[in-house]
JSON list of C-alpha atoms and ligand atoms in Angstrom, two decimals:
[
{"chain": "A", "resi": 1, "resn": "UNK", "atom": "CA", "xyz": [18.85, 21.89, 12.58]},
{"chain": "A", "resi": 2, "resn": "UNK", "atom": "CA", "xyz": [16.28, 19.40, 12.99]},
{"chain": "A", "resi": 3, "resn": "UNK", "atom": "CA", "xyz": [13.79, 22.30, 13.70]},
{"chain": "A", "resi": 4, "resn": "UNK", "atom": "CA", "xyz": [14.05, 23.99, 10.55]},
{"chain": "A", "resi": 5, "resn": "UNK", "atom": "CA", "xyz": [14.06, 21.25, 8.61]},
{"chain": "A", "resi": 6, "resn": "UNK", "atom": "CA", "xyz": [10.92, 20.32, 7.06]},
{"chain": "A", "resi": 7, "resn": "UNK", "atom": "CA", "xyz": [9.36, 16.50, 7.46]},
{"chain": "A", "resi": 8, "resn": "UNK", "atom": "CA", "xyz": [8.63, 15.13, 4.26]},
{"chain": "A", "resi": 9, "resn": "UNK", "atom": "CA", "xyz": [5.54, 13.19, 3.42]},
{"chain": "A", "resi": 10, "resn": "UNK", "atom": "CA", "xyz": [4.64, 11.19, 0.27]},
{"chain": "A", "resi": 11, "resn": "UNK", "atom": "CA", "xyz": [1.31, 9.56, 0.35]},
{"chain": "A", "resi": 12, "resn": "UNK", "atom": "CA", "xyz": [-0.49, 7.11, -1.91]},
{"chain": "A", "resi": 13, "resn": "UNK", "atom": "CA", "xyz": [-2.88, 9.24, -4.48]},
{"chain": "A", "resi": 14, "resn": "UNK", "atom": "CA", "xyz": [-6.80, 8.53, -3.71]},
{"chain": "A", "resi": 15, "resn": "UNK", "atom": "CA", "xyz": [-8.63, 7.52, -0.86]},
{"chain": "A", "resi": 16, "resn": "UNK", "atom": "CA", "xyz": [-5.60, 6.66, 1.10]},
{"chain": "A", "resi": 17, "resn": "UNK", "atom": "CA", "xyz": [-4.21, 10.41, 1.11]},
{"chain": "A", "resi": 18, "resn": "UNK", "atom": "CA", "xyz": [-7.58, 11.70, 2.04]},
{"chain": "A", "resi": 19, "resn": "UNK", "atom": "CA", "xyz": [-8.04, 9.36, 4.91]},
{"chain": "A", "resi": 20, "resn": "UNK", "atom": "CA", "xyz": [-4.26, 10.08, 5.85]},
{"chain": "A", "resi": 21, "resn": "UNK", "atom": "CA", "xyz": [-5.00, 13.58, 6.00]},
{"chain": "A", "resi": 22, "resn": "UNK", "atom": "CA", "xyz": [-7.94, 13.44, 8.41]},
{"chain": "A", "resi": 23, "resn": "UNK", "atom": "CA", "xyz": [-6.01, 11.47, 10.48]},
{"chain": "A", "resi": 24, "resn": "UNK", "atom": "CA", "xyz": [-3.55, 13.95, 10.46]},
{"chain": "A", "resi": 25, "resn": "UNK", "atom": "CA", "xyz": [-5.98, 16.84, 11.37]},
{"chain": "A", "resi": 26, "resn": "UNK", "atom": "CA", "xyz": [-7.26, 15.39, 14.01]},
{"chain": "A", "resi": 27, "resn": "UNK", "atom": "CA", "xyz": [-3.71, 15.62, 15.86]},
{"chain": "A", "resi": 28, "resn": "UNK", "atom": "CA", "xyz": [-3.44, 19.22, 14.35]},
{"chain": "A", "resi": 29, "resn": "UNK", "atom": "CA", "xyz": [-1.24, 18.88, 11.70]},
{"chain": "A", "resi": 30, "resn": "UNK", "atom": "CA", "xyz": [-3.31, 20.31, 8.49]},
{"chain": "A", "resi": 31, "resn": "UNK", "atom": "CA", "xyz": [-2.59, 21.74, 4.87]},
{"chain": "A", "resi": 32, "resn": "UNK", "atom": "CA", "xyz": [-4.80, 23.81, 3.52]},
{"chain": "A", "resi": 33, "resn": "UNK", "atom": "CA", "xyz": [-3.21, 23.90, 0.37]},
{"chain": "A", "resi": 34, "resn": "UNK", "atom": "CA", "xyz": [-3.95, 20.27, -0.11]},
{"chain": "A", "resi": 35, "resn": "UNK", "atom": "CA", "xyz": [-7.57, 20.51, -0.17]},
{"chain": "A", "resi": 36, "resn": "UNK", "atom": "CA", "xyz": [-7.74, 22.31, -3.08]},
{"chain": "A", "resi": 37, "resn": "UNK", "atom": "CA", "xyz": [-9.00, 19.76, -5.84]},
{"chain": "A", "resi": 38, "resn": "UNK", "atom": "CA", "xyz": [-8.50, 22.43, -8.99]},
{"chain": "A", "resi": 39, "resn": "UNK", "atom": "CA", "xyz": [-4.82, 23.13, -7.85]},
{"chain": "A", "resi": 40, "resn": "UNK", "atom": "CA", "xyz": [-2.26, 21.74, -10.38]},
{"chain": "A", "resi": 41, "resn": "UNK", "atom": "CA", "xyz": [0.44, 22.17, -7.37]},
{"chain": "A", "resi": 42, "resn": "UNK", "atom": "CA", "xyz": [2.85, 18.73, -6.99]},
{"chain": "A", "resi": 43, "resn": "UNK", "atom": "CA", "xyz": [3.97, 19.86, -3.62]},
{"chain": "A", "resi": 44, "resn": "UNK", "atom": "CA", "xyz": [2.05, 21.39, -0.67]},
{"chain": "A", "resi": 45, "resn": "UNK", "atom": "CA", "xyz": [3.32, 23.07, 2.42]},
{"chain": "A", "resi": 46, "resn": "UNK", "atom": "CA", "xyz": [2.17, 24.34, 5.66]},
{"chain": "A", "resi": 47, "resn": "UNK", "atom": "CA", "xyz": [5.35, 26.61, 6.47]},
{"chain": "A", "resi": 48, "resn": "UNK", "atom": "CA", "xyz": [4.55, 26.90, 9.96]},
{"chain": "A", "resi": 49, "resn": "UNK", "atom": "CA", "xyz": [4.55, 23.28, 10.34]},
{"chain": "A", "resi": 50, "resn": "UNK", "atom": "CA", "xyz": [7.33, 23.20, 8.25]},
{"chain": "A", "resi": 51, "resn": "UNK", "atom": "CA", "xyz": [5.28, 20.26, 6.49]},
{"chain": "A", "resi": 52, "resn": "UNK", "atom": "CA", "xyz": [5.61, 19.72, 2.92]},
{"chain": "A", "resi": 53, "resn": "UNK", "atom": "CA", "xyz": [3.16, 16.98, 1.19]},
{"chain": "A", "resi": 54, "resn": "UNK", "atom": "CA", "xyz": [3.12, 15.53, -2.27]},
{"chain": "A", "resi": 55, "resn": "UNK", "atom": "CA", "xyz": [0.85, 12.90, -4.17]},
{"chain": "A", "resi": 56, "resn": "UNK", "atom": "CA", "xyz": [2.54, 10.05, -5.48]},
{"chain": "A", "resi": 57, "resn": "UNK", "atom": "CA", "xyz": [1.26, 6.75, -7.32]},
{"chain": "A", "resi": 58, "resn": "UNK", "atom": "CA", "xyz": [1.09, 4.24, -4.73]},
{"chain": "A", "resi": 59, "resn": "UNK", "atom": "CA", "xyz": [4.11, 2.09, -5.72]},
{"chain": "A", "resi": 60, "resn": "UNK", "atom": "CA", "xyz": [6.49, 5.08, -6.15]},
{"chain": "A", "resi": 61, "resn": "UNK", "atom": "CA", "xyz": [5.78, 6.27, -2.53]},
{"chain": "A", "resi": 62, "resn": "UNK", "atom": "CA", "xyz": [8.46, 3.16, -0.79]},
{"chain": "A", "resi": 63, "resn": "UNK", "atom": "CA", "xyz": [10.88, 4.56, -3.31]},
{"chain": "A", "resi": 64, "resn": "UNK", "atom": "CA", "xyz": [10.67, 8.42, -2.46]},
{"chain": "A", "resi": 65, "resn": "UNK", "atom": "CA", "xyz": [10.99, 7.13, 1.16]},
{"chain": "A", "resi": 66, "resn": "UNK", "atom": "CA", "xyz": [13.89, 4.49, 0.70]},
{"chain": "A", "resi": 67, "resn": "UNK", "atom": "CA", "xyz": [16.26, 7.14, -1.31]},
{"chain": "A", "resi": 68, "resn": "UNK", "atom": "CA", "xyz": [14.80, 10.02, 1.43]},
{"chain": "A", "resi": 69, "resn": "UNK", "atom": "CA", "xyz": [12.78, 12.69, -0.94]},
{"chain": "A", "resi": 70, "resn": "UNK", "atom": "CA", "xyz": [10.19, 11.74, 1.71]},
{"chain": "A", "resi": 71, "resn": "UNK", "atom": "CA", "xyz": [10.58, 11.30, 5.14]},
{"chain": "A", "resi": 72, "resn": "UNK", "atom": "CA", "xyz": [7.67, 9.53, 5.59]},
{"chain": "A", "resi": 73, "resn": "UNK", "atom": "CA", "xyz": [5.27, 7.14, 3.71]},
{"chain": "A", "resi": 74, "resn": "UNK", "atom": "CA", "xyz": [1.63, 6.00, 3.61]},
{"chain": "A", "resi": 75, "resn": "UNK", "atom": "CA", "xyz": [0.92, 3.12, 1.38]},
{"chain": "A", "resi": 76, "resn": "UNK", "atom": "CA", "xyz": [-1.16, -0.40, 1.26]},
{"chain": "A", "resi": 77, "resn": "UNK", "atom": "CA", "xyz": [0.90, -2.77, 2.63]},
{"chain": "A", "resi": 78, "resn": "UNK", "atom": "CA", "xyz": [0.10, -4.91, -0.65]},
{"chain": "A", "resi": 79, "resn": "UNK", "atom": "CA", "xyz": [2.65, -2.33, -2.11]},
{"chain": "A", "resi": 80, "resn": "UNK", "atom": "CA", "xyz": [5.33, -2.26, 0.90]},
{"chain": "A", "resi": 81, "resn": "UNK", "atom": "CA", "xyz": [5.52, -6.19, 0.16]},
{"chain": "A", "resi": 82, "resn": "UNK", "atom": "CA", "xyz": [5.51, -6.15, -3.79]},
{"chain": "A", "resi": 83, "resn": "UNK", "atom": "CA", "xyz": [8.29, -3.37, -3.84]},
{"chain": "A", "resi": 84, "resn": "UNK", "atom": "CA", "xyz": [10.48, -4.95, -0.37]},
{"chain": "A", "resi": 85, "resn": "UNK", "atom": "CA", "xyz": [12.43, -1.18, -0.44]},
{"chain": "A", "resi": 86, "resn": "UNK", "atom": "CA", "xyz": [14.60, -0.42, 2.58]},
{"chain": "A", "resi": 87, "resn": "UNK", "atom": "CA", "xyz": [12.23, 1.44, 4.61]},
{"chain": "A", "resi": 88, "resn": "UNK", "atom": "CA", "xyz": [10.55, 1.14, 8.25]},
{"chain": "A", "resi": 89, "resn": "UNK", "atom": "CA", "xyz": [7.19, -0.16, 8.67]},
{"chain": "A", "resi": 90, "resn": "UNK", "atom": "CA", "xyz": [6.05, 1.92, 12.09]},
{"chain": "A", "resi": 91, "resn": "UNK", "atom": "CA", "xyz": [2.26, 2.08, 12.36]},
{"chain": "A", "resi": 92, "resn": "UNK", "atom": "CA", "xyz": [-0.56, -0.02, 11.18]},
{"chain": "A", "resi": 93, "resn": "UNK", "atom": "CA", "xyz": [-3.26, 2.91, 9.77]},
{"chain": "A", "resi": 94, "resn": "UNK", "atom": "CA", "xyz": [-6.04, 0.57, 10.34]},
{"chain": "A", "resi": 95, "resn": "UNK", "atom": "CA", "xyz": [-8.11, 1.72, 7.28]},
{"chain": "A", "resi": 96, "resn": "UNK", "atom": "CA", "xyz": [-7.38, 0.30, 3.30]},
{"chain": "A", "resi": 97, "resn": "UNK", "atom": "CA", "xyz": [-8.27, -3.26, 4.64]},
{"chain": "A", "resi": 98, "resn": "UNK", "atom": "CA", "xyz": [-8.33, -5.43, 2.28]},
{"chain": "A", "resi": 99, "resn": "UNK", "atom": "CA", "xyz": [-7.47, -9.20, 1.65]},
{"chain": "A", "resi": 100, "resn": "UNK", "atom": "CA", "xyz": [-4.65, -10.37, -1.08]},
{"chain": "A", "resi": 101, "resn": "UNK", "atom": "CA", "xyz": [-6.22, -13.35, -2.16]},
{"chain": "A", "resi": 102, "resn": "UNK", "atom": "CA", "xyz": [-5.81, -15.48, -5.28]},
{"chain": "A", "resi": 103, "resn": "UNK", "atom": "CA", "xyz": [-9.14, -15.84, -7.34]},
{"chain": "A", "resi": 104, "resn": "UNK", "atom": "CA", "xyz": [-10.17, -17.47, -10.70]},
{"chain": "A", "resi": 105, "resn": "UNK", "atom": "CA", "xyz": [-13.54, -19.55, -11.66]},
{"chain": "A", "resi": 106, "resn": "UNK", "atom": "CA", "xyz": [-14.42, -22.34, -10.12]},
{"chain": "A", "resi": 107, "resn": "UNK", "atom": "CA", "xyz": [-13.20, -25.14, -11.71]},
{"chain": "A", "resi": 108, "resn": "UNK", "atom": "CA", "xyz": [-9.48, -23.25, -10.78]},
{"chain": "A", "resi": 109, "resn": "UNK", "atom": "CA", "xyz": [-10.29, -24.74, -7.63]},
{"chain": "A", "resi": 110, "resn": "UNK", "atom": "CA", "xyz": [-8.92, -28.44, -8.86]},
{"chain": "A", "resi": 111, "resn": "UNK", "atom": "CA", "xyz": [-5.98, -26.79, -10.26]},
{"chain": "A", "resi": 112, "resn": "UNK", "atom": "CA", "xyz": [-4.81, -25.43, -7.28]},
{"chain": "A", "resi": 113, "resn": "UNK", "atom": "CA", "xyz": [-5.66, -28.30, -5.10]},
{"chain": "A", "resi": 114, "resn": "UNK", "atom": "CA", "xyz": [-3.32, -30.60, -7.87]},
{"chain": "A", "resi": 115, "resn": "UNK", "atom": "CA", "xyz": [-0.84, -28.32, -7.97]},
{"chain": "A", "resi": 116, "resn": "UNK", "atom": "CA", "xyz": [-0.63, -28.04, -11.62]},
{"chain": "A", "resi": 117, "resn": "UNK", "atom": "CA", "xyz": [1.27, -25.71, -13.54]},
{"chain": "A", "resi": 118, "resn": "UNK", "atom": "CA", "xyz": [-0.79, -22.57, -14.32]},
{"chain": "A", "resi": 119, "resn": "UNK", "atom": "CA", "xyz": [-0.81, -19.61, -15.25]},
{"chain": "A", "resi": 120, "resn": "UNK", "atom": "CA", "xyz": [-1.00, -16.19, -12.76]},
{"chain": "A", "resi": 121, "resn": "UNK", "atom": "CA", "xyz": [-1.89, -12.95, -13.94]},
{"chain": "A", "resi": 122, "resn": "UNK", "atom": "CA", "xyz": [-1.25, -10.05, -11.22]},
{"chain": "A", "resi": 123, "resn": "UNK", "atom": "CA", "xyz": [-0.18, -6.52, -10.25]},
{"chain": "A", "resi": 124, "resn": "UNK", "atom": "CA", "xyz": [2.03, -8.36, -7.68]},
{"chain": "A", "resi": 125, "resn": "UNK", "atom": "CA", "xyz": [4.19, -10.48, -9.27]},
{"chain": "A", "resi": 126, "resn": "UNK", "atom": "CA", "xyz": [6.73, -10.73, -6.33]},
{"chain": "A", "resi": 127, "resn": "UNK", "atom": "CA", "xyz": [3.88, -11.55, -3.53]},
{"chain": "A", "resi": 128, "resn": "UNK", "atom": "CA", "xyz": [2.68, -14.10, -6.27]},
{"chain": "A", "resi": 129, "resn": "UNK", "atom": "CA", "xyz": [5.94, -15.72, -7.07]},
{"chain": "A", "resi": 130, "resn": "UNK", "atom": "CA", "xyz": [6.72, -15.61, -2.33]},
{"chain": "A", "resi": 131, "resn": "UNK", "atom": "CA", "xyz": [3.30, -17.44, -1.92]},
{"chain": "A", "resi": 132, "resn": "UNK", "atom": "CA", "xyz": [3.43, -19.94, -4.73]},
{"chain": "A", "resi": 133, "resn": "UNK", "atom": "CA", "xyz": [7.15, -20.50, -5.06]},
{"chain": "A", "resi": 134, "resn": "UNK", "atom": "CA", "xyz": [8.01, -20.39, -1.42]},
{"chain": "A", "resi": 135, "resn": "UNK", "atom": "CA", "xyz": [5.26, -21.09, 0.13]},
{"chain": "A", "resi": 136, "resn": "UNK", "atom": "CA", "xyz": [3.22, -23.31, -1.43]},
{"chain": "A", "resi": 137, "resn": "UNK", "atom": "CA", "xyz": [5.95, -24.98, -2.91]},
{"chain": "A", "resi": 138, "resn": "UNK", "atom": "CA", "xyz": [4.12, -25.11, -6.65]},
{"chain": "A", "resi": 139, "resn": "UNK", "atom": "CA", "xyz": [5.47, -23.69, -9.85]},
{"chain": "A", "resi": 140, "resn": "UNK", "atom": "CA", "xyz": [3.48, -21.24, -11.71]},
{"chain": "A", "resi": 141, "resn": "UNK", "atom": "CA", "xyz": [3.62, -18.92, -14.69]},
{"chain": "A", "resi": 142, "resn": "UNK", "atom": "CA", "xyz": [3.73, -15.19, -13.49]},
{"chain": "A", "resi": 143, "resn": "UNK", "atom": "CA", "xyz": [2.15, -13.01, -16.01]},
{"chain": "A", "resi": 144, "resn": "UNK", "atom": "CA", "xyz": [2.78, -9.25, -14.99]},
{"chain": "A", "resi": 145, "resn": "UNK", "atom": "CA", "xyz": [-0.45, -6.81, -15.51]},
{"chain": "A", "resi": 146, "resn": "UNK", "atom": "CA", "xyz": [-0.95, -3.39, -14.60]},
{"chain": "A", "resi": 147, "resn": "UNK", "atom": "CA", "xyz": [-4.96, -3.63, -14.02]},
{"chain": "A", "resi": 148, "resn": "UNK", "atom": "CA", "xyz": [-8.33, -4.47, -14.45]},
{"chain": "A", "resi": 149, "resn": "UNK", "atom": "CA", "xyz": [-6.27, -8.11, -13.44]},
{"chain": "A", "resi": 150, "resn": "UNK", "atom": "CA", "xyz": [-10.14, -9.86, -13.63]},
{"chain": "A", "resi": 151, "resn": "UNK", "atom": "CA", "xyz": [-9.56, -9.78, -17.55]},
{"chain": "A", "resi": 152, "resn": "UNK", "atom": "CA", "xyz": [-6.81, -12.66, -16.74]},
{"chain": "A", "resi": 153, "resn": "UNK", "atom": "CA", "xyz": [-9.43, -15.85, -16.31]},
{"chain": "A", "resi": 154, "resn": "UNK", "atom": "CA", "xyz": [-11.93, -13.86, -17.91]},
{"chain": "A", "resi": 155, "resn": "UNK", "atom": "CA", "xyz": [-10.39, -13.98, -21.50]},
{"chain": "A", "resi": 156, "resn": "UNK", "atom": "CA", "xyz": [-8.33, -17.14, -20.77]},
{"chain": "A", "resi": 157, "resn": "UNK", "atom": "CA", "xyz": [-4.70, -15.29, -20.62]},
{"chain": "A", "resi": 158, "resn": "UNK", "atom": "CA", "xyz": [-4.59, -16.91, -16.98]},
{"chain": "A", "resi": 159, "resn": "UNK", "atom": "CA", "xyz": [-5.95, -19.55, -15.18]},
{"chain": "A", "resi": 160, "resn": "UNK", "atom": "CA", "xyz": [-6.26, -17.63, -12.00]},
{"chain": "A", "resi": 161, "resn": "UNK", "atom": "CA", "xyz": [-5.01, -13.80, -10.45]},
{"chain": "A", "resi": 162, "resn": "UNK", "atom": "CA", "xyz": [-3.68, -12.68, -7.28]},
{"chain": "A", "resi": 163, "resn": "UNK", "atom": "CA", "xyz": [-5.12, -9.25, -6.33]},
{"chain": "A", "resi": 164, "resn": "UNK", "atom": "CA", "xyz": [-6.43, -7.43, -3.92]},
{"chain": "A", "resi": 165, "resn": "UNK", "atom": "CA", "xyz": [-10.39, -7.95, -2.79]},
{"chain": "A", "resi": 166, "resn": "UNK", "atom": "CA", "xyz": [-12.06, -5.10, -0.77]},
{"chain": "A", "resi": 167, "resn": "UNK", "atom": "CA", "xyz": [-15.82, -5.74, -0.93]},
{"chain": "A", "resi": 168, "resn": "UNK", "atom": "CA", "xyz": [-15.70, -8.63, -3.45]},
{"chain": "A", "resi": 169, "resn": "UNK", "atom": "CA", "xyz": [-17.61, -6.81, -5.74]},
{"chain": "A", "resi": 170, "resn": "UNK", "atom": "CA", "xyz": [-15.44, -6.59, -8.91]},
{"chain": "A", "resi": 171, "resn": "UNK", "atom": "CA", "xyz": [-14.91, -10.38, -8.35]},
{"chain": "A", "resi": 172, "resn": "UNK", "atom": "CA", "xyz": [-18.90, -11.48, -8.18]},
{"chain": "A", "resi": 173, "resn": "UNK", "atom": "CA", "xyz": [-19.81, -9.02, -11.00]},
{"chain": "A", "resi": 174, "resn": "UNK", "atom": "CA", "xyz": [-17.55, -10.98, -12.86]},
{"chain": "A", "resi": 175, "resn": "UNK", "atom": "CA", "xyz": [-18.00, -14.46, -11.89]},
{"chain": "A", "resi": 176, "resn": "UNK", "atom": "CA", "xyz": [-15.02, -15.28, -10.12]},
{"chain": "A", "resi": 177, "resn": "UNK", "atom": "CA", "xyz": [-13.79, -15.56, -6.56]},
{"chain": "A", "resi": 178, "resn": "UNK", "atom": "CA", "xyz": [-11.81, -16.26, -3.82]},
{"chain": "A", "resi": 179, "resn": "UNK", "atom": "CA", "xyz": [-9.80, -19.47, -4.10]},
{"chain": "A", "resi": 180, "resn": "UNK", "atom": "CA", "xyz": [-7.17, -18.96, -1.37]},
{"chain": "A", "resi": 181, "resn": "UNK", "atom": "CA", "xyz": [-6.43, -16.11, 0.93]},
{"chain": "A", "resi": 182, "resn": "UNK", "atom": "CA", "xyz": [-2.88, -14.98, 0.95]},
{"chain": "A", "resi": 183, "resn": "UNK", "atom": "CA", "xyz": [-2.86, -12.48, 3.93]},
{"chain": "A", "resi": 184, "resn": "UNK", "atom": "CA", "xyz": [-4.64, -9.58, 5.48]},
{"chain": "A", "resi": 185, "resn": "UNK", "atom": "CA", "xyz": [-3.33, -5.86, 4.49]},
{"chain": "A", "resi": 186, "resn": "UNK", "atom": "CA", "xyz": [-3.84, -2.75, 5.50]},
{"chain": "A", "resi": 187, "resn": "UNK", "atom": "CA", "xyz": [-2.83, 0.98, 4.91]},
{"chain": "A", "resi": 188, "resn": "UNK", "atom": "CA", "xyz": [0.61, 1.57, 7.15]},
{"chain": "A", "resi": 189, "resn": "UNK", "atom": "CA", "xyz": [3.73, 4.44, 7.66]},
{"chain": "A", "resi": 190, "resn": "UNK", "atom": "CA", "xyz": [6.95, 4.02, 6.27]},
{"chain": "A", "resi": 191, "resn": "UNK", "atom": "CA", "xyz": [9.52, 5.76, 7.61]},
{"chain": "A", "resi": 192, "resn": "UNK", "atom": "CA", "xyz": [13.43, 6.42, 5.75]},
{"chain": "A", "resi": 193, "resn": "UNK", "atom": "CA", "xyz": [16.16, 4.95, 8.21]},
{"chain": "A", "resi": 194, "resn": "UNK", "atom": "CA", "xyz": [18.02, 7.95, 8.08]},
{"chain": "A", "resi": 195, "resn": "UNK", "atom": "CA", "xyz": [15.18, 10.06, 8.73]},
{"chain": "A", "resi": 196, "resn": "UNK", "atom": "CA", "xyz": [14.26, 7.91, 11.81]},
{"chain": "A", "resi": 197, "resn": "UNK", "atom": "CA", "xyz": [18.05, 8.81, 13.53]},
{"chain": "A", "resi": 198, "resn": "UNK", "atom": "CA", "xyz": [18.71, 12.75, 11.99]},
{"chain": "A", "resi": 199, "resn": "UNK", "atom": "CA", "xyz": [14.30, 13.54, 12.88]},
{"chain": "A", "resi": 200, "resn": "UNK", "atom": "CA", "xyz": [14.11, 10.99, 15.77]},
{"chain": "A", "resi": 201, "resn": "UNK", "atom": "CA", "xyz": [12.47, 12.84, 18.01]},
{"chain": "A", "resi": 202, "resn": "UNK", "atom": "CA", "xyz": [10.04, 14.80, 15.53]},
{"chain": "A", "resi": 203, "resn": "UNK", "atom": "CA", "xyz": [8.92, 11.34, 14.06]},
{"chain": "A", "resi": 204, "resn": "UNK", "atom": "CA", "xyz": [8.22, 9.35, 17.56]},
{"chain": "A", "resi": 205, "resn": "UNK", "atom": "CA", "xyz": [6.43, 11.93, 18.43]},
{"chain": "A", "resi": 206, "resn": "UNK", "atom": "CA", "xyz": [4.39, 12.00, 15.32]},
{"chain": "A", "resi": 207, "resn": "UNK", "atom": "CA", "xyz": [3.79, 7.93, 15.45]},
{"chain": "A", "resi": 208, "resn": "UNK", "atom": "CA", "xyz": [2.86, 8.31, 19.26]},
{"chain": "A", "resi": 209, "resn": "UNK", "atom": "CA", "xyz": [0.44, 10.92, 18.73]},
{"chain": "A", "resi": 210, "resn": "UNK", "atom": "CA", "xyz": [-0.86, 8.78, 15.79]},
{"chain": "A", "resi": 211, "resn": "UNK", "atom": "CA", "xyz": [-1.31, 5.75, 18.00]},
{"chain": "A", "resi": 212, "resn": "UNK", "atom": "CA", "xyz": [-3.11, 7.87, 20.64]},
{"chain": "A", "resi": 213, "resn": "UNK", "atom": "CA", "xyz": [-5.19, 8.69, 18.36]},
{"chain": "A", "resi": 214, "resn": "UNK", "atom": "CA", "xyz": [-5.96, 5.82, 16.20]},
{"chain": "A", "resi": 215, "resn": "UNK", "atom": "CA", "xyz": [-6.55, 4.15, 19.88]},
{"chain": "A", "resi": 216, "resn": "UNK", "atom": "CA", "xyz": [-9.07, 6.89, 20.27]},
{"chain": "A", "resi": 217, "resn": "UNK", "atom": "CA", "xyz": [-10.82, 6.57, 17.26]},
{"chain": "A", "resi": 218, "resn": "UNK", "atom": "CA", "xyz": [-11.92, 2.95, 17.79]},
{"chain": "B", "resi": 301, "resn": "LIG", "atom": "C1", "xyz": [-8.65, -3.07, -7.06]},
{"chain": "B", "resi": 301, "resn": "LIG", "atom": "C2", "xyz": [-8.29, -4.53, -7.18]},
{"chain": "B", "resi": 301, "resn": "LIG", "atom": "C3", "xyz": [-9.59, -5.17, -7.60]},
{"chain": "B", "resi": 301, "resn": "LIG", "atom": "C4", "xyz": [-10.61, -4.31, -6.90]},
{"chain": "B", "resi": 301, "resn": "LIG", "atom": "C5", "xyz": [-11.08, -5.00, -5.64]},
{"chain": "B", "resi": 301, "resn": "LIG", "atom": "O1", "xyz": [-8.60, -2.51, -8.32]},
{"chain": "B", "resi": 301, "resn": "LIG", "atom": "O2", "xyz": [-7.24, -4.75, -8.11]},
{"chain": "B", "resi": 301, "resn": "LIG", "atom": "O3", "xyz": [-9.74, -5.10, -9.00]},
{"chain": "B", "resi": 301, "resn": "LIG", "atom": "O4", "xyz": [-9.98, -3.07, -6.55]},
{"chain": "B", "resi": 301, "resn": "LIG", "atom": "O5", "xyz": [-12.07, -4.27, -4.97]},
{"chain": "B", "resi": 301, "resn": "LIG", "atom": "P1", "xyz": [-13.49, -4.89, -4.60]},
{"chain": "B", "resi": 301, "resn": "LIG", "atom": "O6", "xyz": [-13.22, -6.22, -3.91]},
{"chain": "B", "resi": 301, "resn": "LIG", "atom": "O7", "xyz": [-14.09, -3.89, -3.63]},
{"chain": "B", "resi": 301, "resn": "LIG", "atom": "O8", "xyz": [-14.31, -5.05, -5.83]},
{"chain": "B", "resi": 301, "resn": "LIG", "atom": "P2", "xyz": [-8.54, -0.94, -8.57]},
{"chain": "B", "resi": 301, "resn": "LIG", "atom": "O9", "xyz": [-9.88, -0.34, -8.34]},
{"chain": "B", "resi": 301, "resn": "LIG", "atom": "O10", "xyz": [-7.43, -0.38, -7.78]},
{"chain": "B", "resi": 301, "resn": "LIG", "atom": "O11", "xyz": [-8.24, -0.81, -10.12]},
{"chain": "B", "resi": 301, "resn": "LIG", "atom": "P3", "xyz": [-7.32, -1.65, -11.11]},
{"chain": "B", "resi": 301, "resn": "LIG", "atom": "O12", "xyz": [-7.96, -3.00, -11.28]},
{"chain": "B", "resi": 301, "resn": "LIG", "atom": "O13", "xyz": [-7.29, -0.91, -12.39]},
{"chain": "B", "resi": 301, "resn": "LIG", "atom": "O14", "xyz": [-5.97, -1.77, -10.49]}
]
């Protein structure tokens, strides 16, 4: 059965999907259909693959792959840790690095130190309420935003943010930085639990030829 069956893959809309799909050329398994940027298609296939991809916004994708419309994820791990679904993290993609830091102005810097009661605007409210709750043992106001999170400090809705910084770019154009680092991410697979047991072999084989190659690339 498992032969006929096709393997599922959601990935993460933008740079991560393209750099997912190189990755996957390399070890031969391509999509034409994919690659073409005026298509209005949701789903691709290669049939003799029996492949099927599809684009998702990055913090759907651990929820197609926990309820099994995909067998297989790739996401930021910022996301895999913000949503906590029931899925299995088995391969660190090595590209998408990136820091989840918190950042504010300056003078946030006292704040923090102090432990005062302020105010944290983010995309992440779960990894921001784990690091300040739980970690740094200090109770904060979690304001919830959906983007552009350097408005928070910026128009005094927050006192500082916890995001993601790539280059540091959006942070210095805007006056702010990096106050504490929370932890390093990167992009990774996510693989359904049933998948893993019905697919076992197809998917080890997948991740192993993955690893060979990532190995390769380096
Ligand atoms: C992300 C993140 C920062 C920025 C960091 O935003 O939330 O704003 O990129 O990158 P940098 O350190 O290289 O400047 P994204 O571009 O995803 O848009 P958004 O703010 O609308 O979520």
């Amino acid at each position: 059965m498992s032969n006929e069956k096709y393997l599922t893959f959601a990935l993460g809309k933008g740079r991560l999907a393209n750099k997912t799909l190189e990755l996957l050329e390399k070890i031969g398994i391509t999509c034409e259909e994919i690659k073409d940027k005026n298509s209005r298609k949701l789903i691709f296939v290669n049939e003799e693959l029996k492949v099927r991809f599809f684009l998702a916004k990055g913090p759907d994708v651990p929820t197609y792959v926990e309820y099994g419309a995909a067998d297989i994820g790739v996401v930021g791990e910022d996301t895999i840790l913000e949503e906590n679904r029931n899925v299995y993290e088995v391969l660190d993609l090595g590209f998408g690095k990136c820091r989840m830091c918190v950042c504010g102005p300056k003078e946030a810097e006292e704040l923090l130190k102090h432990h005062e009661r302020i105010r944290v605007a983010s995309k992440y409210p779960n990894i921001a309420k784990e690091y300040f709750y739980n970690q740094k043992y200090q109770t904060v106001d979690i304001i919830k935003l959906n983007g552009s999170v350097e408005l928070g400090p910026l128009v005094e809705l927050s006192d500082v943010i916890v995001d993601i910084v790539e280059t540091g770019s959006t942070l210095k154009e805007n006056g702010l930085m990096v106050l504490e680092e929370i932890c390093p991410l990167s992009a990774r697979m996510i693989v359904n639990p049933v998948s893993m047991q019905m697919q076992s072999e197809r998917i080890k084989k997948l991740i192993w030829q993955l690893r060979e190659q990532l190995e390769a690339d380096i």
